[in-house]
Coordinates of C-alpha atoms and ligand atoms in Angstrom, one line a residue:
M1 CA -84.2 128.5 100.1
T2 CA -84.8 124.9 100.4
E3 CA -83.4 121.9 99.4
F4 CA -86.4 120.9 96.7
L5 CA -85.9 124.7 95.3
F6 CA -82.3 124.1 94.8
R7 CA -83.1 120.9 92.9
D8 CA -85.1 123.0 90.8
I9 CA -82.1 125.1 89.2
P10 CA -82.0 124.4 85.8
D11 CA -78.8 123.5 83.9
M12 CA -76.8 125.7 82.9
T13 CA -77.2 127.8 79.1
I14 CA -74.5 127.4 76.6
E15 CA -73.0 131.1 77.1
Q16 CA -72.7 130.0 80.8
F17 CA -71.4 126.4 80.1
E18 CA -68.8 128.4 77.7
K19 CA -67.9 130.8 80.5
F20 CA -67.2 128.1 83.3
S21 CA -65.4 125.9 80.7
K22 CA -63.2 128.2 79.4
Y23 CA -62.2 128.7 83.0
I24 CA -61.8 125.2 83.7
L25 CA -59.4 125.1 80.6
E26 CA -57.3 128.1 82.3
V27 CA -57.2 126.6 86.3
A28 CA -57.2 122.6 85.4
G29 CA -56.1 122.1 81.4
I30 CA -59.6 120.1 81.4
Y31 CA -61.8 120.4 78.3
L32 CA -64.9 119.7 78.8
K33 CA -67.2 119.4 75.5
E34 CA -70.6 120.5 75.5
H35 CA -72.1 117.5 75.8
K36 CA -71.0 117.8 79.7
I37 CA -73.8 120.8 80.2
T38 CA -75.6 118.7 82.6
L39 CA -72.7 116.4 84.1
L40 CA -71.0 120.2 84.8
S41 CA -74.8 121.8 86.1
N42 CA -75.6 118.7 88.4
R43 CA -71.7 119.3 90.1
I44 CA -71.7 122.8 90.5
R45 CA -75.3 122.7 91.7
K46 CA -73.9 120.9 95.1
R47 CA -71.8 123.4 95.2
L48 CA -74.5 125.9 95.1
R49 CA -76.5 124.2 97.8
E50 CA -73.6 124.4 100.3
L51 CA -72.9 128.2 99.7
K52 CA -76.7 129.2 99.1
I53 CA -75.9 130.9 96.0
Y54 CA -79.1 130.5 94.2
D55 CA -77.7 130.7 90.0
Y56 CA -74.7 129.9 88.2
D57 CA -73.5 133.6 87.1
Q58 CA -73.5 134.5 90.8
Y59 CA -71.2 131.3 91.2
Y60 CA -69.3 132.3 88.7
E61 CA -68.4 136.1 89.8
Y62 CA -67.7 134.0 93.8
L63 CA -65.2 131.5 91.9
T64 CA -63.7 134.2 90.2
N65 CA -63.5 137.1 92.6
S66 CA -60.1 137.3 94.0
N67 CA -61.3 137.5 97.9
H68 CA -62.5 134.2 97.5
S69 CA -60.8 132.3 94.7
N70 CA -58.2 130.4 95.9
N71 CA -60.5 128.9 98.6
E72 CA -63.1 128.4 96.5
L73 CA -60.9 126.9 93.7
I74 CA -60.3 124.3 95.5
H75 CA -63.6 123.3 95.7
F76 CA -64.8 124.1 92.4
L77 CA -61.9 121.6 91.3
E78 CA -63.2 118.9 93.8
V79 CA -66.7 119.0 91.7
I80 CA -65.4 119.1 88.5
T81 CA -62.6 116.4 88.6
T82 CA -63.4 112.7 88.2
N83 CA -61.6 110.4 90.3
E84 CA -62.3 106.9 89.8
S85 CA -59.8 104.8 90.3
Y86 CA -59.6 100.8 91.9
F87 CA -56.8 98.7 92.9
W88 CA -55.5 96.1 90.3
R89 CA -56.6 98.4 87.2
T90 CA -55.1 97.5 83.6
T91 CA -52.6 94.8 85.3
Q92 CA -51.1 94.6 82.0
N93 CA -49.3 98.1 82.7
F94 CA -48.1 95.9 86.0
E95 CA -46.1 93.2 84.1
A96 CA -44.9 95.2 81.8
Y97 CA -43.0 97.3 84.8
K98 CA -41.8 93.7 86.2
N99 CA -41.2 91.7 83.6
I100 CA -39.9 95.3 80.8
V101 CA -39.1 98.2 82.9
L102 CA -37.7 97.1 85.9
P103 CA -35.0 95.1 85.0
D104 CA -33.9 97.7 82.5
I105 CA -34.0 100.3 84.8
L106 CA -32.2 98.5 87.2
K107 CA -29.4 97.2 84.8
L108 CA -28.6 101.3 84.7
Y109 CA -29.3 102.4 88.0
R110 CA -29.1 99.1 90.1
N111 CA -27.8 101.2 93.5
R112 CA -29.8 104.1 93.4
E113 CA -32.8 104.9 94.6
I114 CA -35.5 104.2 91.9
K115 CA -38.3 106.8 91.9
I116 CA -41.3 106.1 90.3
W117 CA -44.6 109.0 89.6
S118 CA -48.0 108.4 90.0
A119 CA -49.0 111.4 88.0
G120 CA -52.8 111.9 88.7
C121 CA -52.9 109.5 91.6
S122 CA -56.5 110.0 92.7
T123 CA -57.2 108.1 95.9
G124 CA -54.4 106.4 96.1
E125 CA -55.1 102.9 94.8
E126 CA -52.3 103.7 91.7
P127 CA -49.4 104.4 94.1
Y128 CA -50.2 101.5 96.6
N129 CA -50.6 99.4 94.0
I130 CA -47.2 100.2 92.4
V131 CA -45.5 99.7 96.1
I132 CA -47.1 96.3 96.3
E133 CA -46.2 95.7 92.5
S134 CA -42.6 96.9 93.2
I135 CA -41.7 94.5 96.4
E136 CA -43.6 91.7 94.6
S137 CA -41.0 91.8 91.7
M138 CA -38.0 91.8 94.3
K139 CA -38.8 88.0 94.4
T140 CA -37.1 87.8 91.2
L141 CA -35.1 90.7 90.8
G142 CA -33.7 91.2 94.2
F143 CA -33.8 94.0 96.9
F144 CA -33.8 97.8 95.2
P145 CA -34.5 100.7 97.2
F146 CA -37.6 103.3 96.0
I147 CA -40.1 105.5 96.7
V148 CA -43.2 106.3 95.2
I149 CA -43.8 110.5 94.5
A150 CA -48.0 110.2 94.3
T151 CA -49.7 113.8 93.2
D152 CA -53.3 114.9 92.3
I153 CA -54.5 118.2 91.6
S154 CA -57.3 117.5 93.8
N155 CA -56.7 118.0 97.7
R156 CA -59.7 115.8 99.0
V157 CA -58.7 112.7 97.1
I158 CA -55.1 113.2 98.7
E159 CA -56.6 113.6 102.3
I160 CA -58.4 110.2 100.9
A161 CA -55.2 108.3 99.8
K162 CA -53.3 108.9 103.0
Q163 CA -56.0 107.5 104.9
G164 CA -54.8 104.4 102.9
C165 CA -58.5 102.2 103.4
Y166 CA -60.8 100.8 101.1
S167 CA -63.5 98.2 100.5
G168 CA -65.9 97.0 97.8
R169 CA -64.9 97.8 93.5
K170 CA -61.9 99.5 94.7
I171 CA -60.3 96.2 95.9
E172 CA -62.6 93.3 94.5
R173 CA -59.7 92.4 91.7
I174 CA -56.9 92.0 94.6
P175 CA -56.1 88.6 94.3
E176 CA -56.8 87.2 98.1
H177 CA -53.0 86.5 98.9
I178 CA -52.2 89.7 98.1
L179 CA -55.1 91.6 100.1
R180 CA -53.9 89.3 103.3
R181 CA -50.2 90.0 102.9
Y182 CA -50.4 94.1 102.3
F183 CA -53.7 94.7 103.5
R184 CA -55.2 94.6 107.1
Q185 CA -58.9 94.2 107.9
S186 CA -60.8 96.7 109.7
K187 CA -61.9 95.3 113.4
E188 CA -64.8 98.2 113.3
D189 CA -65.8 97.6 109.7
P190 CA -64.7 93.5 108.2
K191 CA -65.5 95.4 104.5
I192 CA -62.9 97.7 104.7
F193 CA -59.4 96.7 104.4
C194 CA -56.4 99.4 104.9
I195 CA -52.9 99.6 103.8
R196 CA -50.3 98.4 105.8
E197 CA -48.7 101.1 107.1
D198 CA -44.6 100.0 105.9
I199 CA -46.4 99.9 102.7
K200 CA -47.9 103.9 103.0
S201 CA -44.5 105.4 104.0
K202 CA -43.2 104.4 100.8
V203 CA -45.6 107.2 99.0
H204 CA -45.2 110.3 99.0
F205 CA -48.3 112.3 98.3
K206 CA -48.4 115.8 97.0
V207 CA -51.3 118.2 95.9
E208 CA -50.0 119.7 92.6
N209 CA -51.4 120.8 89.3
L210 CA -49.8 118.7 86.4
F211 CA -49.4 121.9 84.1
T212 CA -47.2 123.5 87.3
S213 CA -45.2 120.1 88.4
T214 CA -41.8 120.5 89.8
V215 CA -41.5 116.7 89.8
R216 CA -38.2 115.5 88.4
N217 CA -35.7 112.8 88.3
I218 CA -37.7 110.1 88.0
H219 CA -37.3 106.7 86.6
V220 CA -40.9 105.6 86.0
I221 CA -44.4 107.8 85.4
F222 CA -47.6 106.2 85.7
C223 CA -50.4 108.8 84.3
R224 CA -52.8 106.7 83.5
N225 CA -56.2 107.9 82.8
V226 CA -55.8 111.5 82.9
L227 CA -55.0 112.6 79.4
I228 CA -58.3 111.6 78.3
Y229 CA -59.6 114.7 80.2
F230 CA -57.3 117.4 78.2
Q231 CA -57.2 119.0 74.9
K232 CA -54.8 117.7 72.6
K233 CA -52.7 120.9 72.9
E234 CA -52.4 120.1 76.6
Q235 CA -51.8 116.2 76.1
E236 CA -48.6 117.0 73.8
I237 CA -47.6 119.6 76.6
L238 CA -47.8 117.3 79.6
A239 CA -46.3 114.3 77.2
N240 CA -43.1 116.8 76.9
M241 CA -43.1 117.6 80.7
F242 CA -42.7 113.7 81.1
Y243 CA -40.3 113.7 79.1
D244 CA -38.3 116.2 80.3
S245 CA -39.1 114.9 84.2
L246 CA -37.6 111.5 83.3
L247 CA -34.0 110.2 83.9
P248 CA -31.9 108.9 80.8
N249 CA -34.1 105.6 79.5
G250 CA -36.8 106.3 81.5
Y251 CA -40.2 105.2 81.3
L252 CA -43.6 106.4 80.8
F253 CA -47.3 104.3 81.1
I254 CA -50.4 106.0 80.2
G255 CA -54.4 105.1 80.1
H256 CA -55.2 102.2 78.0
A257 CA -57.3 104.2 76.2
E258 CA -54.9 107.1 75.9
S259 CA -52.0 107.6 73.1
L260 CA -49.2 109.9 72.0
Q261 CA -48.7 108.6 68.8
M262 CA -50.0 111.3 66.4
F263 CA -48.1 113.8 68.5
N264 CA -44.6 115.3 68.5
T265 CA -42.9 113.6 71.2
Q266 CA -39.2 112.6 71.7
F267 CA -40.5 109.2 73.3
K268 CA -39.3 105.9 71.6
I269 CA -42.7 103.9 71.2
L270 CA -42.1 100.4 72.5
H271 CA -45.1 97.8 71.0
T272 CA -44.6 95.1 73.6
E273 CA -46.5 91.8 74.7
F274 CA -47.5 93.9 77.7
G275 CA -48.9 96.8 75.5
T276 CA -47.6 100.0 74.6
I277 CA -44.5 101.7 76.7
Y278 CA -42.8 105.2 76.1
K279 CA -39.3 105.3 76.6
K280 CA -37.0 108.3 76.9
E281 CA -34.1 106.7 75.6
I282 CA -30.9 108.8 75.4
Ligands
SAM1 C1 -59.4 108.9 86.6 S1 -58.5 109.7 87.8 C2 -57.0 108.5 87.9 C3 -56.7 107.9 88.7 C4 -55.7 106.8 88.2 N1 -54.1 106.8 87.6 C5 -55.7 105.8 88.0 O1 -55.9 105.3 86.6 O2 -56.9 105.1 88.4 C6 -58.0 111.2 87.0 C7 -57.6 112.1 88.3 O3 -56.8 112.9 87.7 C8 -57.0 114.4 88.5 N2 -56.3 115.2 87.6 C9 -57.1 116.0 86.6 N3 -56.4 117.1 86.5 C10 -55.4 117.3 87.0 C11 -54.3 118.0 86.7 N4 -54.4 119.2 86.0 N5 -53.3 118.0 87.2 C12 -53.6 117.0 88.6 N6 -54.2 115.5 88.5 C13 -55.3 115.9 88.1 C14 -58.2 114.2 88.6 O4 -58.3 114.7 90.1 C15 -58.7 112.5 89.4 O5 -58.0 112.2 90.9

């Protein structure tokens, strides 16, 4: 079958969409609304082309058949997740981190290694940004040991994150002096900037589904622009899981378009000059 014929495969039917979206909800907790039919069809079509499978039902059988499912599930999750990320995203979170969260955490945990979790870290911009801001904060707060644990359900994005090389939109908001200090410019392609090795070594990457996460004893969680993909029920499950993963008086940041206000959680909601932060106040 030629490329032309693959492009000719129409969007999936509502019934097919329902079958796939039910499966996606089961395996990744992600809820797709019906208007995402074209988006999902486009993304699965790529996979059909690679596997030379000619329709969605056949692909569904292939995906859910236990002989292939573990392997194919990895590819499937790659095509359905949205991994948009960039450095210096919603910088008011980092202002709150440096001015409110870290001073408070260090009061209680000064001689302990501070553990920060980037949950849904995509291609690594967020965890590396946390390392840079943590080091920058030491100018006023003094030295403290820390590590960043960075997890994502997608193996592909974690591999990109581990390389730590970026260009274009992903780095355009980084202040010039920070870019010079924490990155090195590629000799082969001057448009590409790679994060310094010692900064890289502060981040521990792991492929992990948030719904089966084992990350615990954390001081600060960043889970930004991830909850938006889930239904209310799953968002509440994750909010409570984050609460359990935090140490007493730990903090949670979520995306600026996300909120936990309507949920039944034990988080204390702090409205600060740098936006809303959630605290496990004990
Ligand atoms: C839009 S990116 C957000 C990246 C980063 N946090 C930021 O704000 O720039 C969302 C990430 O969540 C990940 N994700 C989606 N569902 C997940 C799940 N169930 N477990 C872990 N990661 C998940 C996706 O693979 C994607 O990389």
